[in-house]
């Protein structure tokens, strides 16, 4: 499958789900979820790889904050299934990355992946703002655990 075809699979699914997707010049697909821009990477060389992205959502202003970012990112990543929060340059990004046997296999887990990514971002932000461990509760079991 070409990059264009794979991008069209993602775009068409998002449109069917009520999003307003856009295929970027690089072939990745962007859309808004809860008013924030998210994306799906389109990897022509690896159709089994699915990456949902929310980036960037936090600016790292100095080295002291960078140390806090690493700790909060590790905590959020450890707490929420399949989500990754990590610094990239002077920004913080989030992703959900999966290997799926078939291209269309992302569809039944897409909404859960979005919720997990949002939960990880929320956990990171809460930790950074409070300077303590965040508590994340997702009622439908989307993937976060609760830290007491």
Short mmCIF file of N, CA and C in Angstrom, two decimals:
data_model
loop_
_atom_site.label_atom_id
_atom_site.label_comp_id
_atom_site.label_asym_id
_atom_site.label_seq_id
_atom_site.Cartn_x
_atom_site.Cartn_y
_atom_site.Cartn_z
N UNK A 1 0.85 -1.17 0.00
CA UNK A 1 0.00 0.00 0.00
C UNK A 1 0.90 1.24 0.00
N UNK A 2 0.56 2.20 -0.86
CA UNK A 2 1.35 3.43 -0.92
C UNK A 2 1.03 4.33 0.28
N UNK A 3 1.87 5.32 0.47
CA UNK A 3 1.64 6.30 1.54
C UNK A 3 0.30 7.01 1.33
N UNK A 4 0.00 7.33 0.09
CA UNK A 4 -1.27 8.00 -0.23
C UNK A 4 -2.46 7.11 0.11
N UNK A 5 -2.36 5.83 -0.23
CA UNK A 5 -3.46 4.90 0.05
C UNK A 5 -3.65 4.71 1.55
N UNK A 6 -2.55 4.57 2.27
CA UNK A 6 -2.64 4.40 3.72
C UNK A 6 -3.20 5.66 4.38
N UNK A 7 -2.75 6.83 3.93
CA UNK A 7 -3.30 8.09 4.44
C UNK A 7 -4.79 8.18 4.18
N UNK A 8 -5.24 7.69 3.02
CA UNK A 8 -6.66 7.72 2.69
C UNK A 8 -7.46 6.80 3.60
N UNK A 9 -6.88 5.66 3.98
CA UNK A 9 -7.55 4.75 4.92
C UNK A 9 -7.81 5.48 6.24
N UNK A 10 -6.78 6.16 6.77
CA UNK A 10 -6.92 6.89 8.02
C UNK A 10 -7.90 8.06 7.87
N UNK A 11 -7.75 8.82 6.79
CA UNK A 11 -8.63 9.97 6.55
C UNK A 11 -10.09 9.54 6.45
N UNK A 12 -10.35 8.51 5.69
CA UNK A 12 -11.73 8.05 5.50
C UNK A 12 -12.34 7.57 6.81
N UNK A 13 -11.56 6.83 7.60
CA UNK A 13 -12.06 6.36 8.90
C UNK A 13 -12.39 7.55 9.80
N UNK A 14 -11.47 8.50 9.89
CA UNK A 14 -11.70 9.66 10.75
C UNK A 14 -12.95 10.43 10.30
N UNK A 15 -13.13 10.58 9.01
CA UNK A 15 -14.32 11.28 8.51
C UNK A 15 -15.59 10.52 8.88
N UNK A 16 -15.55 9.19 8.77
CA UNK A 16 -16.71 8.38 9.15
C UNK A 16 -17.03 8.51 10.64
N UNK A 17 -16.01 8.75 11.45
CA UNK A 17 -16.19 8.89 12.89
C UNK A 17 -16.57 10.30 13.31
N UNK A 18 -16.70 11.21 12.35
CA UNK A 18 -17.14 12.56 12.65
C UNK A 18 -16.03 13.58 12.83
N UNK A 19 -14.79 13.19 12.59
CA UNK A 19 -13.68 14.14 12.65
C UNK A 19 -13.56 14.84 11.30
N UNK A 20 -12.75 15.90 11.26
CA UNK A 20 -12.46 16.60 10.01
C UNK A 20 -10.98 16.43 9.69
N UNK A 21 -10.62 15.29 9.11
CA UNK A 21 -9.20 15.00 8.87
C UNK A 21 -8.63 15.78 7.70
N UNK A 22 -7.30 15.94 7.74
CA UNK A 22 -6.58 16.64 6.69
C UNK A 22 -5.28 15.88 6.43
N UNK A 23 -4.98 15.60 5.19
CA UNK A 23 -3.71 14.95 4.86
C UNK A 23 -2.68 16.04 4.62
N UNK A 24 -1.63 16.01 5.43
CA UNK A 24 -0.55 16.99 5.35
C UNK A 24 0.35 16.72 4.14
N UNK A 25 1.21 17.67 3.80
CA UNK A 25 2.13 17.50 2.67
C UNK A 25 3.02 16.28 2.81
N UNK A 26 3.40 15.95 4.06
CA UNK A 26 4.27 14.78 4.28
C UNK A 26 3.49 13.47 4.28
N UNK A 27 2.16 13.54 4.12
CA UNK A 27 1.33 12.35 4.07
C UNK A 27 0.68 11.97 5.38
N UNK A 28 1.12 12.57 6.49
CA UNK A 28 0.49 12.28 7.78
C UNK A 28 -0.91 12.90 7.80
N UNK A 29 -1.75 12.36 8.66
CA UNK A 29 -3.14 12.81 8.73
C UNK A 29 -3.36 13.54 10.06
N UNK A 30 -3.90 14.73 10.01
CA UNK A 30 -4.19 15.50 11.22
C UNK A 30 -5.69 15.66 11.38
N UNK A 31 -6.09 15.85 12.64
CA UNK A 31 -7.50 16.05 12.97
C UNK A 31 -7.56 16.65 14.36
N UNK A 32 -8.71 17.21 14.71
CA UNK A 32 -8.89 17.77 16.04
C UNK A 32 -9.71 16.81 16.89
N UNK A 33 -9.26 16.67 18.14
CA UNK A 33 -9.97 15.89 19.15
C UNK A 33 -9.99 16.73 20.41
N UNK A 34 -11.16 16.97 20.94
CA UNK A 34 -11.33 17.84 22.10
C UNK A 34 -10.68 19.20 21.88
N UNK A 35 -10.78 19.69 20.65
CA UNK A 35 -10.28 21.02 20.29
C UNK A 35 -8.78 21.11 20.09
N UNK A 36 -8.07 19.97 20.16
CA UNK A 36 -6.61 19.97 20.03
C UNK A 36 -6.19 19.14 18.82
N UNK A 37 -5.16 19.60 18.13
CA UNK A 37 -4.70 18.91 16.93
C UNK A 37 -3.93 17.64 17.29
N UNK A 38 -4.36 16.55 16.69
CA UNK A 38 -3.71 15.24 16.82
C UNK A 38 -3.31 14.79 15.42
N UNK A 39 -2.54 13.74 15.36
CA UNK A 39 -2.14 13.23 14.05
C UNK A 39 -1.96 11.73 14.06
N UNK A 40 -1.99 11.17 12.88
CA UNK A 40 -1.64 9.77 12.67
C UNK A 40 -0.48 9.76 11.69
N UNK A 41 0.63 9.14 12.10
CA UNK A 41 1.79 9.00 11.21
C UNK A 41 1.46 7.99 10.14
N UNK A 42 1.87 8.29 8.94
CA UNK A 42 1.68 7.36 7.83
C UNK A 42 3.07 6.85 7.45
N UNK A 43 3.30 5.56 7.70
CA UNK A 43 4.61 4.95 7.46
C UNK A 43 4.47 3.93 6.34
N UNK A 44 4.80 4.35 5.15
CA UNK A 44 4.65 3.50 3.96
C UNK A 44 5.46 2.22 4.07
N UNK A 45 6.58 2.27 4.76
CA UNK A 45 7.46 1.11 4.85
C UNK A 45 7.05 0.11 5.92
N UNK A 46 6.05 0.43 6.74
CA UNK A 46 5.67 -0.46 7.84
C UNK A 46 4.17 -0.32 8.10
N UNK A 47 3.38 -0.98 7.31
CA UNK A 47 1.92 -0.88 7.42
C UNK A 47 1.38 -1.44 8.73
N UNK A 48 2.14 -2.30 9.40
CA UNK A 48 1.68 -2.86 10.67
C UNK A 48 1.85 -1.89 11.83
N UNK A 49 2.59 -0.82 11.61
CA UNK A 49 2.86 0.16 12.67
C UNK A 49 1.82 1.27 12.62
N UNK A 50 1.22 1.54 13.78
CA UNK A 50 0.22 2.60 13.91
C UNK A 50 0.68 3.55 15.00
N UNK A 51 0.77 4.84 14.68
CA UNK A 51 1.18 5.85 15.66
C UNK A 51 0.21 7.01 15.66
N UNK A 52 -0.40 7.23 16.82
CA UNK A 52 -1.28 8.36 17.07
C UNK A 52 -0.45 9.38 17.85
N UNK A 53 -0.50 10.64 17.44
CA UNK A 53 0.39 11.65 18.01
C UNK A 53 -0.39 12.86 18.53
N UNK A 54 0.08 13.39 19.65
CA UNK A 54 -0.36 14.69 20.15
C UNK A 54 0.90 15.47 20.45
N UNK A 55 1.21 16.44 19.59
CA UNK A 55 2.48 17.12 19.73
C UNK A 55 2.43 18.52 19.16
N UNK A 56 3.26 19.40 19.64
CA UNK A 56 3.78 19.42 21.01
C UNK A 56 2.73 20.01 21.93
N UNK A 57 2.78 19.63 23.19
CA UNK A 57 1.78 20.17 24.11
C UNK A 57 2.39 20.86 25.32
N UNK A 58 3.71 20.83 25.45
CA UNK A 58 4.36 21.49 26.58
C UNK A 58 5.72 21.98 26.13
N UNK A 59 6.01 23.26 26.38
CA UNK A 59 7.33 23.81 26.07
C UNK A 59 8.24 23.66 27.28
N UNK A 60 9.46 23.21 27.04
CA UNK A 60 10.46 23.10 28.11
C UNK A 60 11.25 24.40 28.12
N UNK A 61 11.13 25.14 29.21
CA UNK A 61 11.70 26.48 29.26
C UNK A 61 13.13 26.56 29.74
N UNK A 62 13.57 25.58 30.54
CA UNK A 62 14.95 25.61 31.04
C UNK A 62 15.36 24.22 31.51
N UNK A 63 16.60 24.08 31.93
CA UNK A 63 17.12 22.77 32.31
C UNK A 63 16.50 22.23 33.60
N UNK A 64 16.16 23.12 34.51
CA UNK A 64 15.48 22.66 35.74
C UNK A 64 14.12 22.05 35.38
N UNK A 65 13.40 22.74 34.51
CA UNK A 65 12.11 22.21 34.10
C UNK A 65 12.29 20.90 33.31
N UNK A 66 13.36 20.79 32.52
CA UNK A 66 13.61 19.58 31.75
C UNK A 66 13.73 18.37 32.68
N UNK A 67 14.37 18.53 33.83
CA UNK A 67 14.49 17.42 34.80
C UNK A 67 13.10 17.02 35.32
N UNK A 68 12.26 18.01 35.58
CA UNK A 68 10.89 17.72 36.03
C UNK A 68 10.09 17.05 34.91
N UNK A 69 10.32 17.48 33.69
CA UNK A 69 9.63 16.89 32.53
C UNK A 69 9.96 15.41 32.42
N UNK A 70 11.24 15.07 32.57
CA UNK A 70 11.62 13.65 32.48
C UNK A 70 10.89 12.82 33.54
N UNK A 71 10.84 13.32 34.75
CA UNK A 71 10.17 12.57 35.83
C UNK A 71 8.67 12.45 35.57
N UNK A 72 8.03 13.55 35.19
CA UNK A 72 6.59 13.52 34.94
C UNK A 72 6.26 12.65 33.72
N UNK A 73 7.11 12.70 32.70
CA UNK A 73 6.89 11.88 31.50
C UNK A 73 7.02 10.40 31.82
N UNK A 74 8.02 10.06 32.60
CA UNK A 74 8.19 8.65 33.00
C UNK A 74 6.99 8.17 33.79
N UNK A 75 6.53 8.98 34.70
CA UNK A 75 5.37 8.60 35.52
C UNK A 75 4.12 8.42 34.67
N UNK A 76 3.84 9.36 33.79
CA UNK A 76 2.64 9.27 32.95
C UNK A 76 2.72 8.07 32.02
N UNK A 77 3.89 7.82 31.46
CA UNK A 77 4.07 6.68 30.57
C UNK A 77 3.89 5.36 31.31
N UNK A 78 4.37 5.31 32.55
CA UNK A 78 4.24 4.09 33.34
C UNK A 78 2.80 3.84 33.77
N UNK A 79 2.03 4.88 33.95
CA UNK A 79 0.68 4.75 34.48
C UNK A 79 -0.37 4.39 33.44
N UNK A 80 -0.19 4.80 32.21
CA UNK A 80 -1.24 4.68 31.20
C UNK A 80 -0.80 3.69 30.11
N UNK A 81 -1.60 2.67 29.92
CA UNK A 81 -1.29 1.64 28.94
C UNK A 81 -1.10 2.23 27.55
N UNK A 82 -0.12 1.75 26.84
CA UNK A 82 0.28 2.02 25.46
C UNK A 82 0.67 3.47 25.15
N UNK A 83 0.45 4.39 26.04
CA UNK A 83 0.79 5.80 25.78
C UNK A 83 2.24 6.07 26.15
N UNK A 84 2.84 6.97 25.39
CA UNK A 84 4.20 7.43 25.66
C UNK A 84 4.19 8.95 25.74
N UNK A 85 4.82 9.48 26.77
CA UNK A 85 5.03 10.92 26.89
C UNK A 85 6.54 11.10 26.96
N UNK A 86 7.07 12.00 26.13
CA UNK A 86 8.52 12.15 26.10
C UNK A 86 8.92 13.53 25.57
N UNK A 87 10.10 14.01 26.04
CA UNK A 87 10.60 15.27 25.50
C UNK A 87 11.20 15.04 24.11
N UNK A 88 11.02 16.01 23.26
CA UNK A 88 11.60 16.00 21.93
C UNK A 88 12.11 17.41 21.67
N UNK A 89 13.40 17.58 21.79
CA UNK A 89 13.96 18.92 21.72
C UNK A 89 13.51 19.71 22.94
N UNK A 90 12.93 20.87 22.70
CA UNK A 90 12.43 21.71 23.79
C UNK A 90 10.91 21.62 23.95
N UNK A 91 10.33 20.54 23.46
CA UNK A 91 8.90 20.33 23.57
C UNK A 91 8.64 18.96 24.20
N UNK A 92 7.40 18.75 24.61
CA UNK A 92 6.96 17.45 25.10
C UNK A 92 5.86 16.98 24.17
N UNK A 93 5.95 15.73 23.76
CA UNK A 93 4.98 15.14 22.86
C UNK A 93 4.40 13.87 23.47
N UNK A 94 3.27 13.46 22.95
CA UNK A 94 2.65 12.22 23.40
C UNK A 94 2.31 11.36 22.20
N UNK A 95 2.32 10.06 22.41
CA UNK A 95 1.94 9.16 21.33
C UNK A 95 1.37 7.86 21.88
N UNK A 96 0.66 7.18 21.03
CA UNK A 96 0.25 5.80 21.24
C UNK A 96 0.81 5.07 20.04
N UNK A 97 1.58 4.02 20.28
CA UNK A 97 2.21 3.29 19.20
C UNK A 97 1.88 1.81 19.33
N UNK A 98 1.41 1.23 18.22
CA UNK A 98 0.96 -0.15 18.22
C UNK A 98 1.45 -0.88 16.98
N UNK A 99 1.71 -2.18 17.11
CA UNK A 99 1.89 -3.04 15.96
C UNK A 99 0.59 -3.81 15.77
N UNK A 100 0.02 -3.72 14.60
CA UNK A 100 -1.24 -4.37 14.31
C UNK A 100 -1.09 -5.26 13.08
N UNK A 101 -1.67 -6.46 13.11
CA UNK A 101 -1.46 -7.39 12.01
C UNK A 101 -2.01 -6.93 10.66
N UNK A 102 -3.10 -6.16 10.67
CA UNK A 102 -3.71 -5.68 9.44
C UNK A 102 -3.92 -4.17 9.53
N UNK A 103 -3.88 -3.50 8.41
CA UNK A 103 -4.02 -2.04 8.37
C UNK A 103 -5.27 -1.56 9.09
N UNK A 104 -6.40 -2.21 8.86
CA UNK A 104 -7.67 -1.77 9.44
C UNK A 104 -7.84 -2.12 10.91
N UNK A 105 -6.90 -2.82 11.49
CA UNK A 105 -7.05 -3.26 12.89
C UNK A 105 -6.96 -2.11 13.90
N UNK A 106 -6.58 -0.92 13.46
CA UNK A 106 -6.58 0.23 14.37
C UNK A 106 -8.00 0.69 14.70
N UNK A 107 -8.94 0.38 13.82
CA UNK A 107 -10.30 0.94 13.94
C UNK A 107 -11.00 0.58 15.25
N UNK A 108 -11.02 -0.69 15.66
CA UNK A 108 -11.75 -1.00 16.90
C UNK A 108 -11.09 -0.48 18.18
N UNK A 109 -9.82 -0.10 18.10
CA UNK A 109 -9.12 0.39 19.31
C UNK A 109 -8.83 1.88 19.25
N UNK A 110 -9.26 2.54 18.18
CA UNK A 110 -8.90 3.94 17.98
C UNK A 110 -9.39 4.85 19.10
N UNK A 111 -10.66 4.75 19.45
CA UNK A 111 -11.19 5.64 20.49
C UNK A 111 -10.52 5.38 21.84
N UNK A 112 -10.25 4.14 22.15
CA UNK A 112 -9.54 3.83 23.39
C UNK A 112 -8.13 4.40 23.35
N UNK A 113 -7.48 4.32 22.21
CA UNK A 113 -6.13 4.89 22.07
C UNK A 113 -6.16 6.40 22.30
N UNK A 114 -7.18 7.07 21.75
CA UNK A 114 -7.33 8.52 21.98
C UNK A 114 -7.50 8.82 23.47
N UNK A 115 -8.35 8.05 24.13
CA UNK A 115 -8.57 8.27 25.57
C UNK A 115 -7.30 8.02 26.38
N UNK A 116 -6.56 6.99 26.01
CA UNK A 116 -5.30 6.71 26.72
C UNK A 116 -4.29 7.83 26.52
N UNK A 117 -4.19 8.32 25.31
CA UNK A 117 -3.27 9.43 25.03
C UNK A 117 -3.68 10.66 25.83
N UNK A 118 -4.96 10.97 25.86
CA UNK A 118 -5.45 12.11 26.64
C UNK A 118 -5.18 11.91 28.13
N UNK A 119 -5.38 10.69 28.63
CA UNK A 119 -5.12 10.41 30.04
C UNK A 119 -3.66 10.59 30.38
N UNK A 120 -2.77 10.16 29.50
CA UNK A 120 -1.33 10.30 29.74
C UNK A 120 -0.93 11.77 29.73
N UNK A 121 -1.46 12.53 28.79
CA UNK A 121 -1.17 13.97 28.74
C UNK A 121 -1.68 14.65 30.01
N UNK A 122 -2.90 14.31 30.42
CA UNK A 122 -3.46 14.89 31.64
C UNK A 122 -2.62 14.54 32.87
N UNK A 123 -2.15 13.30 32.94
CA UNK A 123 -1.32 12.88 34.07
C UNK A 123 0.00 13.65 34.08
N UNK A 124 0.60 13.83 32.91
CA UNK A 124 1.83 14.60 32.81
C UNK A 124 1.61 16.05 33.26
N UNK A 125 0.60 16.68 32.71
CA UNK A 125 0.33 18.09 33.02
C UNK A 125 0.03 18.26 34.51
N UNK A 126 -0.77 17.37 35.07
CA UNK A 126 -1.10 17.46 36.49
C UNK A 126 0.15 17.32 37.34
N UNK A 127 1.01 16.40 36.97
CA UNK A 127 2.25 16.20 37.72
C UNK A 127 3.15 17.44 37.63
N UNK A 128 3.25 18.02 36.46
CA UNK A 128 4.08 19.21 36.30
C UNK A 128 3.51 20.39 37.08
N UNK A 129 2.22 20.54 37.08
CA UNK A 129 1.60 21.69 37.75
C UNK A 129 1.59 21.55 39.26
N UNK A 130 1.45 20.34 39.74
CA UNK A 130 1.40 20.13 41.19
C UNK A 130 2.73 19.72 41.77
N UNK A 131 3.63 19.24 40.93
CA UNK A 131 4.91 18.78 41.43
C UNK A 131 4.78 17.52 42.27
N UNK A 132 3.72 16.77 42.05
CA UNK A 132 3.51 15.54 42.80
C UNK A 132 2.92 14.51 41.86
N UNK A 133 2.73 13.32 42.34
CA UNK A 133 2.17 12.26 41.52
C UNK A 133 0.72 12.58 41.18
N UNK A 134 0.38 12.35 39.93
CA UNK A 134 -0.98 12.62 39.45
C UNK A 134 -1.86 11.41 39.65
N UNK A 135 -3.12 11.67 39.83
CA UNK A 135 -4.11 10.61 39.92
C UNK A 135 -4.97 10.70 38.67
N UNK A 136 -5.04 9.61 37.94
CA UNK A 136 -5.82 9.57 36.72
C UNK A 136 -6.79 8.42 36.83
N UNK A 137 -8.07 8.72 36.67
CA UNK A 137 -9.10 7.69 36.73
C UNK A 137 -9.88 7.74 35.42
N UNK A 138 -9.99 6.59 34.79
CA UNK A 138 -10.79 6.48 33.60
C UNK A 138 -11.84 5.42 33.88
N UNK A 139 -13.09 5.83 33.88
CA UNK A 139 -14.17 4.94 34.31
C UNK A 139 -14.33 3.70 33.48
N UNK A 140 -14.07 3.79 32.17
CA UNK A 140 -14.30 2.63 31.33
C UNK A 140 -13.08 1.72 31.20
N UNK A 141 -12.05 1.96 31.99
CA UNK A 141 -10.87 1.10 31.96
C UNK A 141 -9.99 1.34 30.76
N UNK A 142 -9.98 2.57 30.23
CA UNK A 142 -9.22 2.85 29.03
C UNK A 142 -7.73 2.64 29.19
N UNK A 143 -7.25 2.60 30.42
CA UNK A 143 -5.85 2.26 30.52
C UNK A 143 -5.05 2.91 31.62
N UNK A 144 -5.61 3.76 32.39
CA UNK A 144 -4.83 4.40 33.44
C UNK A 144 -5.02 3.63 34.76
N UNK A 145 -4.00 3.70 35.56
CA UNK A 145 -4.13 3.15 36.90
C UNK A 145 -4.16 4.30 37.89
N UNK A 146 -4.58 4.04 39.07
CA UNK A 146 -4.70 5.08 40.08
C UNK A 146 -3.56 4.94 41.06
N UNK A 147 -2.90 6.03 41.35
CA UNK A 147 -1.80 6.03 42.28
C UNK A 147 -2.30 6.67 43.58
N UNK A 148 -2.20 5.95 44.67
CA UNK A 148 -2.71 6.51 45.94
C UNK A 148 -1.62 7.18 46.71
#
